[in-house]
Amino acid sequence: GDSVTQMEGPVTLSEEAFLTINCTYTATGYPSLFWYVQYPGEGLQLLLKATKADDKGSNKGFEATYRKETTSFHLEKGSVQVSDSAVYFCALSDGTGRRALTFGSGTRLQVQP
Amino acid sequence: GAGVSQSPSNKVTEKGKDVELRCDPISGHTALYWYRQSLGQGLEFLIYFQGNSAPDKSGLPSDRFSAERTGGSVSTLTIQRTQQEDSAVYLCASSLTGQGKNEQFFGPGTRLTVL
């Protein structure tokens, strides 16, 4: 079946540090890939997405590139802020027409001033 | 409203009682999803509606769980004879339908605590 694997958290960084959160996947067909973010006390929000190989999703300074050859969709940001502290979830929607999202376990990011 | 809304935001119940959780999707979204977020299991898919029918119920954990959707809008998730392991945050999401339109918008969730 489909699966998403994320790096274990928490990830603790100082403000303005570079962020990478690793995500790899196993899926049937050609999935669409997503990063969702959950800020403290809030619901899940879509951060960015990519629907085909080599696409780069970007939003709020975050980027992720759909790498079919390595089945990866790593999240990066060049300079994190305290306000980026949240839980980040990698997810996929497989290419078979099944609409359910399969989520990774989430990675908690803590940014210290 | 502008986003997906869910009610109640919190529900505390006793083991063995039935509960109903409600979801109001974004107006015009034909697809609706229920997920569960728990400490031990992460985010799990429960059921998907297209209009009023549910072509994918594969994530419902037992026959104590059921859901319906009426008028292509509001959905209710019912858990009968609740158990302590049902304690979780239940999330609803909605989306448009069509090629490349699987961007799902999530509600704030209902936190269910079974004592």
Short mmCIF file of C-alpha atoms in Angstrom, two decimals:
data_model
loop_
_atom_site.label_atom_id
_atom_site.label_comp_id
_atom_site.label_asym_id
_atom_site.label_seq_id
_atom_site.Cartn_x
_atom_site.Cartn_y
_atom_site.Cartn_z
CA GLY A 1 0.00 0.00 0.00
CA ASP A 2 0.86 3.66 -0.09
CA SER A 3 3.09 5.08 2.62
CA VAL A 4 4.90 8.28 3.54
CA THR A 5 7.96 8.39 5.74
CA GLN A 6 9.12 11.58 7.43
CA MET A 7 12.11 12.31 9.56
CA GLU A 8 11.54 12.03 13.28
CA GLY A 9 11.16 15.21 15.26
CA PRO A 10 11.33 17.45 17.01
CA VAL A 11 13.64 19.55 14.91
CA THR A 12 14.99 22.48 16.89
CA LEU A 13 16.61 25.36 15.04
CA SER A 14 17.70 28.89 15.74
CA GLU A 15 16.03 31.74 13.91
CA GLU A 16 17.43 32.29 10.39
CA ALA A 17 18.79 28.73 10.18
CA PHE A 18 18.27 26.56 7.10
CA LEU A 19 15.54 23.96 7.33
CA THR A 20 15.23 20.59 5.67
CA ILE A 21 12.53 18.07 6.58
CA ASN A 22 12.94 14.81 4.70
CA CYS A 23 9.98 12.99 3.15
CA THR A 24 10.01 9.83 1.05
CA TYR A 25 7.05 7.92 -0.30
CA THR A 26 5.83 4.65 -1.75
CA ALA A 27 2.80 4.85 -4.01
CA THR A 28 0.86 3.25 -6.81
CA GLY A 29 0.83 5.15 -10.04
CA TYR A 30 1.89 8.77 -10.21
CA PRO A 31 0.93 10.48 -6.96
CA SER A 32 0.39 14.11 -6.16
CA LEU A 33 2.45 15.28 -3.19
CA PHE A 34 1.61 17.78 -0.48
CA TRP A 35 3.01 19.46 2.58
CA TYR A 36 0.50 20.46 5.25
CA VAL A 37 1.28 22.55 8.33
CA GLN A 38 -0.47 22.57 11.69
CA TYR A 39 0.26 25.62 13.84
CA PRO A 40 -0.32 25.32 17.60
CA GLY A 41 -4.03 25.20 18.35
CA GLU A 42 -5.02 25.42 14.68
CA GLY A 43 -6.19 23.08 11.94
CA LEU A 44 -4.24 21.60 9.07
CA GLN A 45 -3.38 24.03 6.29
CA LEU A 46 -2.03 23.21 2.88
CA LEU A 47 1.46 24.68 2.60
CA LEU A 48 2.44 23.60 -0.90
CA LYS A 49 1.92 20.88 -3.48
CA ALA A 50 3.36 19.29 -6.61
CA THR A 51 1.46 17.13 -9.04
CA LYS A 52 4.13 15.69 -11.33
CA ALA A 53 7.79 14.79 -11.42
CA ASP A 54 10.24 17.71 -11.22
CA ASP A 55 7.52 20.14 -10.18
CA LYS A 56 8.53 22.53 -7.43
CA GLY A 57 5.91 23.66 -4.97
CA SER A 58 6.56 26.86 -3.06
CA ASN A 59 4.81 29.08 -0.53
CA LYS A 60 5.83 31.43 2.30
CA GLY A 61 9.50 30.83 1.57
CA PHE A 62 9.12 27.05 1.76
CA GLU A 63 9.95 24.86 -1.23
CA ALA A 64 9.77 21.18 -2.12
CA THR A 65 10.65 19.43 -5.37
CA TYR A 66 8.93 16.24 -6.56
CA ARG A 67 11.78 13.79 -7.21
CA LYS A 68 10.44 10.67 -8.88
CA GLU A 69 13.84 9.00 -9.17
CA THR A 70 14.39 9.13 -5.41
CA THR A 71 10.66 9.08 -4.47
CA SER A 72 11.21 12.12 -2.30
CA PHE A 73 9.58 15.48 -1.56
CA HIS A 74 11.84 17.17 0.97
CA LEU A 75 10.70 20.46 2.50
CA GLU A 76 13.22 23.31 2.65
CA LYS A 77 13.35 26.88 3.82
CA GLY A 78 16.38 29.09 3.66
CA SER A 79 15.79 31.11 6.81
CA VAL A 80 13.26 30.01 9.42
CA GLN A 81 11.39 32.31 11.79
CA VAL A 82 9.92 31.71 15.23
CA SER A 83 6.49 31.88 13.60
CA ASP A 84 7.34 28.78 11.54
CA SER A 85 7.17 26.66 14.68
CA ALA A 86 4.54 24.04 13.90
CA VAL A 87 4.04 20.41 12.93
CA TYR A 88 4.65 19.65 9.26
CA PHE A 89 3.00 16.72 7.50
CA CYS A 90 4.01 15.25 4.16
CA ALA A 91 1.14 13.59 2.30
CA LEU A 92 0.30 11.97 -0.99
CA SER A 93 -2.72 11.32 -3.11
CA ASP A 94 -2.00 8.30 -5.26
CA GLY A 95 -2.47 8.29 -9.00
CA THR A 96 -5.09 5.56 -9.18
CA GLY A 97 -8.08 7.80 -8.57
CA ARG A 98 -8.32 7.03 -4.87
CA ARG A 99 -8.84 10.41 -3.28
CA ALA A 100 -7.82 9.71 0.30
CA LEU A 101 -4.62 11.37 1.45
CA THR A 102 -1.92 9.24 3.02
CA PHE A 103 0.01 11.20 5.62
CA GLY A 104 3.40 10.88 7.17
CA SER A 105 3.70 10.90 10.95
CA GLY A 106 4.48 14.62 11.11
CA THR A 107 7.62 16.50 12.13
CA ARG A 108 7.51 19.07 14.88
CA LEU A 109 9.66 22.14 14.21
CA GLN A 110 10.68 24.39 17.06
CA VAL A 111 12.42 27.64 16.14
CA GLN A 112 14.18 29.48 18.94
CA PRO A 113 14.85 33.24 18.86
CA GLY B 1 -18.83 30.39 5.84
CA ALA B 2 -15.47 30.71 4.18
CA GLY B 3 -13.95 27.48 5.46
CA VAL B 4 -14.81 24.01 6.68
CA SER B 5 -16.55 24.10 10.03
CA GLN B 6 -16.98 21.30 12.55
CA SER B 7 -19.04 20.90 15.68
CA PRO B 8 -18.68 20.41 18.51
CA SER B 9 -15.09 21.53 18.94
CA ASN B 10 -14.77 19.31 22.00
CA LYS B 11 -16.79 16.31 23.12
CA VAL B 12 -16.34 14.34 26.32
CA THR B 13 -18.39 11.19 26.63
CA GLU B 14 -18.56 8.04 28.69
CA LYS B 15 -17.55 4.66 27.37
CA GLY B 16 -20.49 2.95 25.71
CA LYS B 17 -22.34 6.12 24.70
CA ASP B 18 -23.02 7.11 21.07
CA VAL B 19 -21.66 10.38 19.64
CA GLU B 20 -22.36 12.40 16.52
CA LEU B 21 -19.84 14.73 14.95
CA ARG B 22 -20.85 17.27 12.34
CA CYS B 23 -19.03 18.76 9.37
CA ASP B 24 -20.04 21.68 7.14
CA PRO B 25 -17.85 21.73 4.02
CA ILE B 26 -16.90 24.70 1.89
CA SER B 27 -19.84 25.71 -0.26
CA GLY B 28 -19.58 24.11 -3.70
CA HIS B 29 -17.16 21.39 -2.70
CA THR B 30 -18.56 18.10 -3.89
CA ALA B 31 -16.03 15.89 -2.12
CA LEU B 32 -15.90 15.46 1.65
CA TYR B 33 -13.48 13.43 3.77
CA TRP B 34 -13.20 12.32 7.38
CA TYR B 35 -9.83 11.66 9.01
CA ARG B 36 -8.76 10.83 12.54
CA GLN B 37 -5.67 12.18 14.28
CA SER B 38 -4.48 10.30 17.32
CA LEU B 39 -1.20 10.08 19.19
CA GLY B 40 -0.55 6.46 18.43
CA GLN B 41 -1.76 6.30 14.84
CA GLY B 42 -1.06 9.70 13.34
CA LEU B 43 -3.47 10.96 10.67
CA GLU B 44 -5.71 8.22 9.29
CA PHE B 45 -8.28 8.37 6.51
CA LEU B 46 -11.75 7.18 7.49
CA ILE B 47 -14.23 7.79 4.67
CA TYR B 48 -14.73 9.80 1.48
CA PHE B 49 -17.98 11.16 0.05
CA GLN B 50 -18.63 12.21 -3.50
CA GLY B 51 -21.95 13.99 -3.33
CA ASN B 52 -24.10 11.93 -0.99
CA SER B 53 -22.50 8.58 -1.75
CA ALA B 54 -19.41 7.09 -0.15
CA PRO B 55 -17.27 5.28 -2.72
CA ASP B 56 -14.46 4.74 -0.24
CA LYS B 57 -15.19 3.62 3.32
CA SER B 58 -12.01 1.62 3.63
CA GLY B 59 -10.68 3.53 6.63
CA LEU B 60 -13.61 3.02 9.00
CA PRO B 61 -12.05 1.00 11.85
CA SER B 62 -15.13 -1.00 12.84
CA ASP B 63 -18.86 -1.29 12.28
CA ARG B 64 -19.38 1.04 15.23
CA PHE B 65 -18.38 3.86 12.90
CA SER B 66 -20.74 5.20 10.25
CA ALA B 67 -21.20 8.41 8.32
CA GLU B 68 -23.75 10.02 6.12
CA ARG B 69 -23.97 13.10 3.97
CA THR B 70 -27.19 14.80 2.97
CA GLY B 71 -27.94 17.36 0.29
CA GLY B 72 -24.41 17.10 -0.95
CA SER B 73 -23.37 19.28 1.96
CA VAL B 74 -23.39 18.55 5.69
CA SER B 75 -21.96 15.28 6.93
CA THR B 76 -22.35 13.47 10.23
CA LEU B 77 -19.91 10.91 11.61
CA THR B 78 -21.50 8.63 14.20
CA ILE B 79 -19.62 6.45 16.63
CA GLN B 80 -21.72 3.93 18.50
CA ARG B 81 -20.82 2.36 21.84
CA THR B 82 -17.69 4.50 22.13
CA GLN B 83 -14.49 2.97 23.45
CA GLN B 84 -11.48 4.66 25.03
CA GLU B 85 -9.41 3.94 21.92
CA ASP B 86 -11.83 6.14 19.95
CA SER B 87 -10.38 9.18 21.72
CA ALA B 88 -8.82 11.35 19.02
CA VAL B 89 -9.26 14.51 16.99
CA TYR B 90 -11.69 13.90 14.14
CA LEU B 91 -10.94 16.05 11.11
CA CYS B 92 -13.18 16.83 8.19
CA ALA B 93 -11.95 18.11 4.83
CA SER B 94 -13.56 19.08 1.56
CA SER B 95 -12.41 19.59 -1.99
CA LEU B 96 -13.54 20.19 -5.52
CA THR B 97 -13.66 17.24 -7.88
CA GLY B 98 -11.79 16.80 -11.11
CA GLN B 99 -8.38 16.28 -12.57
CA GLY B 100 -5.77 17.90 -10.38
CA LYS B 101 -8.38 19.14 -7.93
CA ASN B 102 -7.56 17.05 -4.89
CA GLU B 103 -6.47 19.99 -2.75
CA GLN B 104 -8.24 19.26 0.50
CA PHE B 105 -9.21 22.00 2.93
CA PHE B 106 -9.45 20.95 6.55
CA GLY B 107 -11.70 22.02 9.37
CA PRO B 108 -10.46 22.70 12.92
CA GLY B 109 -11.48 19.24 14.13
CA THR B 110 -13.53 17.79 16.95
CA ARG B 111 -11.56 16.55 19.93
CA LEU B 112 -13.30 13.46 21.29
CA THR B 113 -12.45 12.17 24.74
CA VAL B 114 -13.96 8.88 25.88
CA LEU B 115 -13.76 8.37 29.63
#
